[in-house]
PDB file of C-alpha atoms and ligand atoms in Angstrom:
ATOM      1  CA  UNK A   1     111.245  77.598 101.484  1.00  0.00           C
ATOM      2  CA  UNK A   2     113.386  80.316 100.088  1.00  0.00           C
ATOM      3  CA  UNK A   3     112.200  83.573 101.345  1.00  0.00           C
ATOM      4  CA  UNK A   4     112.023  86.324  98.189  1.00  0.00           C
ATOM      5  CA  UNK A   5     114.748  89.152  98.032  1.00  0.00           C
ATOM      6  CA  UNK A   6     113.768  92.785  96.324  1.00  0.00           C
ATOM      7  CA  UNK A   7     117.375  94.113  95.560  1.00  0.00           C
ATOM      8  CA  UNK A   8     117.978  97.545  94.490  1.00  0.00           C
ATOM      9  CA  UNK A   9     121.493  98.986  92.778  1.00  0.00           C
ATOM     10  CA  UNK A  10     121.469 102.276  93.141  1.00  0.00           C
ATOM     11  CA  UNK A  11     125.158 101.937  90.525  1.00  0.00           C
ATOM     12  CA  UNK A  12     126.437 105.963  90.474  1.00  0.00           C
ATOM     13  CA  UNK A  13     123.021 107.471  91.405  1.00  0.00           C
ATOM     14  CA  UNK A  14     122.168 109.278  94.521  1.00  0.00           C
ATOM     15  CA  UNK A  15     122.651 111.966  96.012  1.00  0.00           C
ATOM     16  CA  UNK A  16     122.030 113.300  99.947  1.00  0.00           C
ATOM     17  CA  UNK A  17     118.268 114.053  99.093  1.00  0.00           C
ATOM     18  CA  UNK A  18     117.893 110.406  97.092  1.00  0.00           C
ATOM     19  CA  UNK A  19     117.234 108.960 100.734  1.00  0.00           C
ATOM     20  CA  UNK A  20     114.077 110.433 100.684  1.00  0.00           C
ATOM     21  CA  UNK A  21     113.391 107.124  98.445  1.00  0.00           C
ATOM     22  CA  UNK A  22     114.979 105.277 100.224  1.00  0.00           C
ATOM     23  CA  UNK A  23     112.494 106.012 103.790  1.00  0.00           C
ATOM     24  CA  UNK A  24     109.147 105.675 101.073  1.00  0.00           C
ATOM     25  CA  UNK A  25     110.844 101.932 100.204  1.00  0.00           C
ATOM     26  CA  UNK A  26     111.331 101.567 103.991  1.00  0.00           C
ATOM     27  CA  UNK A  27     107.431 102.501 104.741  1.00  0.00           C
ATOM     28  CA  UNK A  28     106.378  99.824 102.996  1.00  0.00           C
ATOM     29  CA  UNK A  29     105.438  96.434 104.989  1.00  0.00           C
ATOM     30  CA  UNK A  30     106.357  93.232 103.792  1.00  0.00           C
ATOM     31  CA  UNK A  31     105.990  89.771 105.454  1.00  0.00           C
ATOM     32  CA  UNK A  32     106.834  87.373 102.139  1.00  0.00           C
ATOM     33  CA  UNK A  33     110.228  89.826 101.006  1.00  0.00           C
ATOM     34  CA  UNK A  34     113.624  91.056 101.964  1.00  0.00           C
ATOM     35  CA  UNK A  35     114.286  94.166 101.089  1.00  0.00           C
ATOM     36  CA  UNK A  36     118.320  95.277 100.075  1.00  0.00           C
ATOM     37  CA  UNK A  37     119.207  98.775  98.533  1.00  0.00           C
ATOM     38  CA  UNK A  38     122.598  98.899  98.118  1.00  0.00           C
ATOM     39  CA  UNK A  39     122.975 102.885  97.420  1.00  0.00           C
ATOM     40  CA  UNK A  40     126.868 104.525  96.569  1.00  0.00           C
ATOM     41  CA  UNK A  41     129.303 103.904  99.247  1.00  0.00           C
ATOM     42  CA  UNK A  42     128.758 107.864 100.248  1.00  0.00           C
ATOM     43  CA  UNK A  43     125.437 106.929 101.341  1.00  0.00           C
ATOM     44  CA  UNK A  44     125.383 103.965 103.263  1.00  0.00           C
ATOM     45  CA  UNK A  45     125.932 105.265 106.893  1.00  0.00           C
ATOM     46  CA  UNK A  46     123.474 108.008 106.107  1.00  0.00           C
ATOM     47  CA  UNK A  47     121.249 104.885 104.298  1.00  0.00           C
ATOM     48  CA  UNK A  48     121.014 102.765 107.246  1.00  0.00           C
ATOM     49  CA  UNK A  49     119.722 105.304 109.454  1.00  0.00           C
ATOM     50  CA  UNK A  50     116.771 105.775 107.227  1.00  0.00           C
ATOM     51  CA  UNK A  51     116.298 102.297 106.078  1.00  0.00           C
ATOM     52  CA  UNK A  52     114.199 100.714 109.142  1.00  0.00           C
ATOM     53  CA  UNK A  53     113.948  96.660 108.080  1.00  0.00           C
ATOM     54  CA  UNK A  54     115.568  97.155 104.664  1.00  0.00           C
ATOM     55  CA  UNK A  55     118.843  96.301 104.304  1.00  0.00           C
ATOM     56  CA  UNK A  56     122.001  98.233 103.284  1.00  0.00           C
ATOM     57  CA  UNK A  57     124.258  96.922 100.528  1.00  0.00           C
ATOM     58  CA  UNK A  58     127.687  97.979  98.752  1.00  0.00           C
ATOM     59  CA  UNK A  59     127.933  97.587  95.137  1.00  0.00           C
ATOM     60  CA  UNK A  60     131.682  96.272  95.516  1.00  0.00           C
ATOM     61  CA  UNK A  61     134.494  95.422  98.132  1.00  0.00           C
ATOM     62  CA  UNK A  62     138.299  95.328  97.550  1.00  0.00           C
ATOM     63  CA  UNK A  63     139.740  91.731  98.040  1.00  0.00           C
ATOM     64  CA  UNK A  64     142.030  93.368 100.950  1.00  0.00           C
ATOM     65  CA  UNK A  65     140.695  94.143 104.415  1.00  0.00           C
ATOM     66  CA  UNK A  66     143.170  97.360 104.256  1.00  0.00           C
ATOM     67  CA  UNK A  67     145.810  98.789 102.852  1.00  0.00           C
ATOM     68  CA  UNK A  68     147.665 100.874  99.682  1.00  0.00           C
ATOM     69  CA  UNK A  69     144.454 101.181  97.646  1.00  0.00           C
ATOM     70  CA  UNK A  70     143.469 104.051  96.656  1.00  0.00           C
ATOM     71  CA  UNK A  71     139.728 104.889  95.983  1.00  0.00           C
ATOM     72  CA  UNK A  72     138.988 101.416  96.922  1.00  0.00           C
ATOM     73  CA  UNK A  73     136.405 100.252  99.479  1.00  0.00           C
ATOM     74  CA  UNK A  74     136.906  96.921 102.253  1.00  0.00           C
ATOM     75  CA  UNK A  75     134.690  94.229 103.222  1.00  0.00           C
ATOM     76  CA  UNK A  76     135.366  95.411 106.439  1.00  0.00           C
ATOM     77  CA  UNK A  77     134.721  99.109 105.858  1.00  0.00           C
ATOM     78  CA  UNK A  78     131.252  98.095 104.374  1.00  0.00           C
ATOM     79  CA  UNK A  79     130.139  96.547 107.429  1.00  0.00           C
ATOM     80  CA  UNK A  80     131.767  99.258 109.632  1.00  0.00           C
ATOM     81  CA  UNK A  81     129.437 101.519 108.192  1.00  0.00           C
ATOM     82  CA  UNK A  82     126.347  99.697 108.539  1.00  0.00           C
ATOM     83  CA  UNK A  83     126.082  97.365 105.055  1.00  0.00           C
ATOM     84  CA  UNK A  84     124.826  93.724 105.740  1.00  0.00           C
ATOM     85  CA  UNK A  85     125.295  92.723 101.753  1.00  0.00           C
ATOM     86  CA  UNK A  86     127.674  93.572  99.128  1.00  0.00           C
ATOM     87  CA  UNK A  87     127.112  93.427  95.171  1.00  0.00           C
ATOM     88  CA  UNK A  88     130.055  92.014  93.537  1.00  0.00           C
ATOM     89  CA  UNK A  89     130.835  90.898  89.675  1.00  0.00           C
ATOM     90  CA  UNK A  90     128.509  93.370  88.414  1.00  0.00           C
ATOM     91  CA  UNK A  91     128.975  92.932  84.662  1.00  0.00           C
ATOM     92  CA  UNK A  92     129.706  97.116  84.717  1.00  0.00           C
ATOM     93  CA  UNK A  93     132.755  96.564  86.941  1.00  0.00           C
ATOM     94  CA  UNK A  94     134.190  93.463  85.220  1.00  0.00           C
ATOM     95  CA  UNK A  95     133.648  95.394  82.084  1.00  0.00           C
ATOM     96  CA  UNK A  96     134.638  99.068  83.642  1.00  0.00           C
ATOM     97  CA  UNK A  97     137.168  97.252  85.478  1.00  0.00           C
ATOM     98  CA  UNK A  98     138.837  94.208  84.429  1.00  0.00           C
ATOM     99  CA  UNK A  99     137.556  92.235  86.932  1.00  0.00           C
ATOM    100  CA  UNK A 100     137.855  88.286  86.499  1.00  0.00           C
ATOM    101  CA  UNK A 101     136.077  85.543  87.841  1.00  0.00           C
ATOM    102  CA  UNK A 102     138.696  84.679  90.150  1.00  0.00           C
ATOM    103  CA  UNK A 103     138.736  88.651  91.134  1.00  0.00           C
ATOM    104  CA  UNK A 104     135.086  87.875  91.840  1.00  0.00           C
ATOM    105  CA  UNK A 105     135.867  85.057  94.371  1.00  0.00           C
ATOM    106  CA  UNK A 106     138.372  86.335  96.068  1.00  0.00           C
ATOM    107  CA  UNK A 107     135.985  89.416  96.414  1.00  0.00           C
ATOM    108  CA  UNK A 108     133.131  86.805  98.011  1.00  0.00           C
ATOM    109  CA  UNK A 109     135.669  85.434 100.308  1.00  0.00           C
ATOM    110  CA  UNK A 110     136.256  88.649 101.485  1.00  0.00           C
ATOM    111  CA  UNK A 111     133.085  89.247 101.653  1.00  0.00           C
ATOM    112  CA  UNK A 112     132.357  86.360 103.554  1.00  0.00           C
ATOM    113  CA  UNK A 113     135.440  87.402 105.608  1.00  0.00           C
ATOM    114  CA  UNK A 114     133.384  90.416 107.095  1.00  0.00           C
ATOM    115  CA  UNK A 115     130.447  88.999 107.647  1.00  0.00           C
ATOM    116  CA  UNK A 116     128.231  90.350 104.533  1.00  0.00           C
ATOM    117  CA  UNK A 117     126.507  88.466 102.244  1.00  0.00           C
ATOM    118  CA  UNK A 118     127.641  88.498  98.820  1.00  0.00           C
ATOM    119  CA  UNK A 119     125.388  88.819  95.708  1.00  0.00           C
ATOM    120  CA  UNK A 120     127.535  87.249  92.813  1.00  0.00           C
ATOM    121  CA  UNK A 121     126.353  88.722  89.643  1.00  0.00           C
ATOM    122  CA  UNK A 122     126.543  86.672  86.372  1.00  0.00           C
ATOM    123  CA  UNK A 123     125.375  87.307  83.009  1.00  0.00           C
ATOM    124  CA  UNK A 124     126.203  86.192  79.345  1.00  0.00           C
ATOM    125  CA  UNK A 125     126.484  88.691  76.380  1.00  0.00           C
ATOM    126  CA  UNK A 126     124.451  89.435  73.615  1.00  0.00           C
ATOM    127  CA  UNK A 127     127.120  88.077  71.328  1.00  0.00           C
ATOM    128  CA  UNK A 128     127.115  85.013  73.800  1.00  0.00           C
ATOM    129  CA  UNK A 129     123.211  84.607  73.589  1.00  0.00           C
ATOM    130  CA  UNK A 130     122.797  84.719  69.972  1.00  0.00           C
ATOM    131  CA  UNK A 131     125.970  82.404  69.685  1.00  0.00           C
ATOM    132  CA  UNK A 132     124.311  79.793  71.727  1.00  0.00           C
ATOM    133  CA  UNK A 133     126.947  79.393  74.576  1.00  0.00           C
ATOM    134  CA  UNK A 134     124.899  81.229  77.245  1.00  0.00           C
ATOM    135  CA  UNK A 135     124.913  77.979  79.586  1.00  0.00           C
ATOM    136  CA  UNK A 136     128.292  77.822  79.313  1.00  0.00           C
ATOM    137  CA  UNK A 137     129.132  81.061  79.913  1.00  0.00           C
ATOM    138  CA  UNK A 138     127.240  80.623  83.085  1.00  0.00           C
ATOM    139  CA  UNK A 139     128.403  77.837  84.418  1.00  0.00           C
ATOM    140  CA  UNK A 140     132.220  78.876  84.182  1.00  0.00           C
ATOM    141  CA  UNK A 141     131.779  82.433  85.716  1.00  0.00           C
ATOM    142  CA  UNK A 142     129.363  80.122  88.377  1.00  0.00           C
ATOM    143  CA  UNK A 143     132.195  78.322  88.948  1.00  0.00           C
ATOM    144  CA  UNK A 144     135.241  80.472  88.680  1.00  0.00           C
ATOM    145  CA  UNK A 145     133.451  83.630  91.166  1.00  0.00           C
ATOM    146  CA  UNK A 146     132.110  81.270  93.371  1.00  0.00           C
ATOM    147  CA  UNK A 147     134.751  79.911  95.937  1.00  0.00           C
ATOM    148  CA  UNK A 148     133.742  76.715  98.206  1.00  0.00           C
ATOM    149  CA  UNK A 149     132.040  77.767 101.723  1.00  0.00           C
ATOM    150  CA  UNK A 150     128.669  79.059  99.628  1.00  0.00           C
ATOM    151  CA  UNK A 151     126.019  78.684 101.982  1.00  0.00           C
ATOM    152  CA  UNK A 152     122.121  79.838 101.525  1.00  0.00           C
ATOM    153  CA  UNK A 153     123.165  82.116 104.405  1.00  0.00           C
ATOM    154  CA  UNK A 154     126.638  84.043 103.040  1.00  0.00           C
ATOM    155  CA  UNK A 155     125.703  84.129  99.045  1.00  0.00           C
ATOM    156  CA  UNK A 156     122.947  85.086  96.859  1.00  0.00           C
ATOM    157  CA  UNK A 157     123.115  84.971  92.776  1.00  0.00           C
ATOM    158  CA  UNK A 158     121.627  87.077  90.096  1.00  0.00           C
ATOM    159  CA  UNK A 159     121.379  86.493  87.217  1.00  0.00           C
ATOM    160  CA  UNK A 160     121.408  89.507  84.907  1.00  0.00           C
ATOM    161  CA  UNK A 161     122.133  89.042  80.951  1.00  0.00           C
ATOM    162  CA  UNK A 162     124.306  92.082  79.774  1.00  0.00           C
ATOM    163  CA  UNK A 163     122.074  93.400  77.064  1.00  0.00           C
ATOM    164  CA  UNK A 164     118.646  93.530  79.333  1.00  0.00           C
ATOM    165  CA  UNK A 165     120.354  95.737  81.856  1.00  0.00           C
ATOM    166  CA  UNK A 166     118.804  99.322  81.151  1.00  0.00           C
ATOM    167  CA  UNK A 167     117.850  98.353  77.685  1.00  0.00           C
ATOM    168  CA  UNK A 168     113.993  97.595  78.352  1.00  0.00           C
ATOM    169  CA  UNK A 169     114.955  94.305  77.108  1.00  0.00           C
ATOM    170  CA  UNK A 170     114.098  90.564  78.909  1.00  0.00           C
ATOM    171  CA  UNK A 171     114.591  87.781  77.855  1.00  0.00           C
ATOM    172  CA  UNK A 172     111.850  85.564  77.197  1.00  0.00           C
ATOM    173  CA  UNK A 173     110.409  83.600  79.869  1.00  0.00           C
ATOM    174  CA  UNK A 174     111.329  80.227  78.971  1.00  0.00           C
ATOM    175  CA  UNK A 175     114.885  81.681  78.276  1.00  0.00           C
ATOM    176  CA  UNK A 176     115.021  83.084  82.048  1.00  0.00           C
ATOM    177  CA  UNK A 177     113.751  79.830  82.808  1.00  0.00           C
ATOM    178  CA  UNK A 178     116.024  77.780  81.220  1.00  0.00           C
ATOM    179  CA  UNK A 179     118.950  79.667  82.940  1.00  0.00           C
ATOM    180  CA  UNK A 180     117.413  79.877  86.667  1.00  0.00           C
ATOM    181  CA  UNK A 181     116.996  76.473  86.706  1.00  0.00           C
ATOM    182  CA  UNK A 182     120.281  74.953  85.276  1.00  0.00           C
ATOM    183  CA  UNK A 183     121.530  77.443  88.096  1.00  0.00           C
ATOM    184  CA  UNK A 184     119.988  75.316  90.774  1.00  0.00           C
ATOM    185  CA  UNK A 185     121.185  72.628  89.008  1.00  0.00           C
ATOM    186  CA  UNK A 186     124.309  73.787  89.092  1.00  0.00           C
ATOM    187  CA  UNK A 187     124.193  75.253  92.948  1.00  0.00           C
ATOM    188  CA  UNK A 188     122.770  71.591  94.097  1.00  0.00           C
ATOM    189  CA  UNK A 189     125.548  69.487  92.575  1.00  0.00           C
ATOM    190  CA  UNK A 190     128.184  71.705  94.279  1.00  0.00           C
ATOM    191  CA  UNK A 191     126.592  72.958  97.500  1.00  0.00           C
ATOM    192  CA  UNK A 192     123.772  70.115  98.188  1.00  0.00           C
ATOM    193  CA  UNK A 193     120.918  71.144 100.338  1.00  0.00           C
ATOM    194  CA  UNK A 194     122.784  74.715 100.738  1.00  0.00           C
ATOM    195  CA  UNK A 195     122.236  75.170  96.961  1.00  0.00           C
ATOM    196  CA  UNK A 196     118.823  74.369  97.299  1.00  0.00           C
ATOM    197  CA  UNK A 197     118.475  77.135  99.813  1.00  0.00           C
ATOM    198  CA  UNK A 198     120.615  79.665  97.979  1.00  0.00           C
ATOM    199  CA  UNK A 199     118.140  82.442  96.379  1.00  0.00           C
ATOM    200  CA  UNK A 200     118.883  83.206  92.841  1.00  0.00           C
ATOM    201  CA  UNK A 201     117.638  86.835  91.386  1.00  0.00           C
ATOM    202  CA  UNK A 202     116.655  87.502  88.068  1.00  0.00           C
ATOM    203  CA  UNK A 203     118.316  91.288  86.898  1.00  0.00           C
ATOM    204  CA  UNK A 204     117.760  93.802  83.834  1.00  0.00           C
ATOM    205  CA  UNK A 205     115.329  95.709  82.966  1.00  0.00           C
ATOM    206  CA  UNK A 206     112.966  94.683  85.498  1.00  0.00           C
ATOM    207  CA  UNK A 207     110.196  97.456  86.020  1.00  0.00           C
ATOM    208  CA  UNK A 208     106.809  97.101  88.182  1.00  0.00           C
ATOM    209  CA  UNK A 209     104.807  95.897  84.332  1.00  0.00           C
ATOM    210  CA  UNK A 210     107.097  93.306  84.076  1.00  0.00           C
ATOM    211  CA  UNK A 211     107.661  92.062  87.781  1.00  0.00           C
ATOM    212  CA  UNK A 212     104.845  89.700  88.170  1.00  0.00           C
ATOM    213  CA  UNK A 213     105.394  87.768  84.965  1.00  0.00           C
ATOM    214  CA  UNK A 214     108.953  87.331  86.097  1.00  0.00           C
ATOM    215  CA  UNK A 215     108.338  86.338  89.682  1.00  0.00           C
ATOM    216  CA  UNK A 216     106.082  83.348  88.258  1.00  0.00           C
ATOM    217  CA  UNK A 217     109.279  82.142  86.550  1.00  0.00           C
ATOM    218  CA  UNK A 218     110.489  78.721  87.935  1.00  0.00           C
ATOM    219  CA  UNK A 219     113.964  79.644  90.511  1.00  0.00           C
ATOM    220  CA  UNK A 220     113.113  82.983  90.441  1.00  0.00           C
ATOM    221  CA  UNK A 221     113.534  83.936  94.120  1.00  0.00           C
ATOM    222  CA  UNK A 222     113.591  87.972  93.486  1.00  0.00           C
ATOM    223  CA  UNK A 223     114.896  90.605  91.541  1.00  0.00           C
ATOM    224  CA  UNK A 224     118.163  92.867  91.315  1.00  0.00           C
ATOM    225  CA  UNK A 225     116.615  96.584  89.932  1.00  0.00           C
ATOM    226  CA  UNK A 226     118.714  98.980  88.498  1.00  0.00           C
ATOM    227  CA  UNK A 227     116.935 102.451  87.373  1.00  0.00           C
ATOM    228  CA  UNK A 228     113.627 101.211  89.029  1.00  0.00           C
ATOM    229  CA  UNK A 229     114.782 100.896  92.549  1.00  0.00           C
ATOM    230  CA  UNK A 230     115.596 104.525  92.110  1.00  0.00           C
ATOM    231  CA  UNK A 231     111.859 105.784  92.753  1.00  0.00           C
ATOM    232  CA  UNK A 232     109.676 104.440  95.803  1.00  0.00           C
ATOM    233  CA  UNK A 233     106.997 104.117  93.978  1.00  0.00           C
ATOM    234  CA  UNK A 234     108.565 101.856  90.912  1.00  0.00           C
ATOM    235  CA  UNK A 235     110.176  99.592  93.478  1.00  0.00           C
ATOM    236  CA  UNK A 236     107.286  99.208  96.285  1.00  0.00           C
ATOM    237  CA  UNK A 237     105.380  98.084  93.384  1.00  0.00           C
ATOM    238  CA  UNK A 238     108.238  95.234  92.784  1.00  0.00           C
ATOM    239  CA  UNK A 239     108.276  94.369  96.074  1.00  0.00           C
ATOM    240  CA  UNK A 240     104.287  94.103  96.039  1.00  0.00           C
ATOM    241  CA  UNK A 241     104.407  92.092  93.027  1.00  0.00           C
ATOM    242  CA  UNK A 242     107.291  89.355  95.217  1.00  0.00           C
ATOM    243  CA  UNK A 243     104.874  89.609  97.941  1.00  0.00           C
ATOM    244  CA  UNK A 244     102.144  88.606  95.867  1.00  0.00           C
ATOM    245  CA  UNK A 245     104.060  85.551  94.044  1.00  0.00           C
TER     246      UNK A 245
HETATM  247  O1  13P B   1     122.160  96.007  86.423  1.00  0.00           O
HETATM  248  C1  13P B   1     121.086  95.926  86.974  1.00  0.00           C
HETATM  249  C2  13P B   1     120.989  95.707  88.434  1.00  0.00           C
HETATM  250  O2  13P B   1     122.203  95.349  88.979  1.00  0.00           O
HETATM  251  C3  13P B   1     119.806  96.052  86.215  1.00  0.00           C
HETATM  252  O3  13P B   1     119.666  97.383  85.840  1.00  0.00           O
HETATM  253  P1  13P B   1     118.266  97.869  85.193  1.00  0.00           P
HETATM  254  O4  13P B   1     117.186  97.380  86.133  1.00  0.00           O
HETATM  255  O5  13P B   1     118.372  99.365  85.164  1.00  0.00           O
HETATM  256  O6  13P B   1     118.171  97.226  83.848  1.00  0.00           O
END
């Protein structure tokens, strides 16, 4: 059984007083969900002494362990400060910032390489979508950010299709269907049983009136929220709506 996930990206939101949020998330008891916020990287030592049994996340890690980059952020420094899980290949930073699939997987192994779990984001295009190539999209940046070594331990997926995130947009439920379950299929040819255990989060535009419809979905093992993990209230009723699936 793969135990639900309730992941929050806090992206460039969040201030100081934001952690107020952060302790109403933490007040809430869940037996059925894990709970991951993975605030700015300003936050997260500040995060973790607030969050109780929820788990701090980055939103990225440099390949590197150290060295001549500025403004960038290790593996290594993540867990220093308290993170258990980092977000990598969000479609804003390989759009924002170049980043490739193979940036993404040497990213994971770093990752991996510090002992955090890495949430692999992946997500076609609206141009992609209407143009029919969505599975293929997702099956080559599957592939290509993914490096051998995934285990249903180090690695969780979401999927998040570019033009639901912060739109108000899903895709229908068949269609988030469709793609959850050609990523197990996808997972279990490569990985085997470890696929089978690897959780796979739907992401964009997920919001508490949407969550339970979503949850139902077959592979659906969670959610990554965007603006809605921003408020307590908008993501404990998420993370009541996993409980309840
Ligand atoms: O990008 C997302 C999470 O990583 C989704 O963002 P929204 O929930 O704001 O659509």
């Amino acid at each position: 059984m793969r135990r639900k996930l309730a992941a929050g990206n806090w992206k460039m939101n969040g201030l100081g007083a934001s952690l107020s949020e952060l302790g109403g998330i933490a007040a809430v008891a869940t037996t059925q969900t894990d709970v991951l916020i993975c605030p700015p990287a300003t936050l997260i030592t500040r995060a973790v002494a607030e969050a109780g049994s929820v788990a701090i996340g980055g939103q990225d890690c440099h390949a590197n362990s150290s060295g001549a980059h500025t403004g960038d952020v290790s593996a290594e420094m993540l867990k220093d400060a308290g993170a258990s899980h980092v977000i990598l290949g969000h479609s804003e930073r390989r759009a924002d910032h170049g980043e490739s699939d193979a940036d993404v997987a040497a990213k994971t192994q770093a990752a991996w390489g510090a002992d955090l779990v890495a949430v692999v984001c992946l997500g076609e295009s609206l141009e992609e979508r209407e143009g029919g190539t969505t599975l293929d999209v997702i099956k080559t940046q599957l592939a290509g950010s993914l490096p051998d070594g995934a285990t249903a331990a180090n690695t969780v997926i979401a999927y998040e299709p570019i033009w639901a995130i912060g739109t108000g947009k899903i895709p229908t439920l068949e269609q988030i269907a469709e793609v959850h379950d050609f990523i197990r299929a996808e997972l279990e040819t490569r990985f085997g049983t470890e696929g089978t255990g690897m959780r796979v989060l739907y992401g964009g535009s997920v919001k508490p009136s949407n969550a339970t419809e979503i949850f139902a979905t077959s592979n659906v093992d969670g959610a990554l929220v965007g603006g809605a993990s921003l408020k307590a209230s908008d993501f404990t009723a998420i993370i009541a709506a996993l409980d309840a699936a």
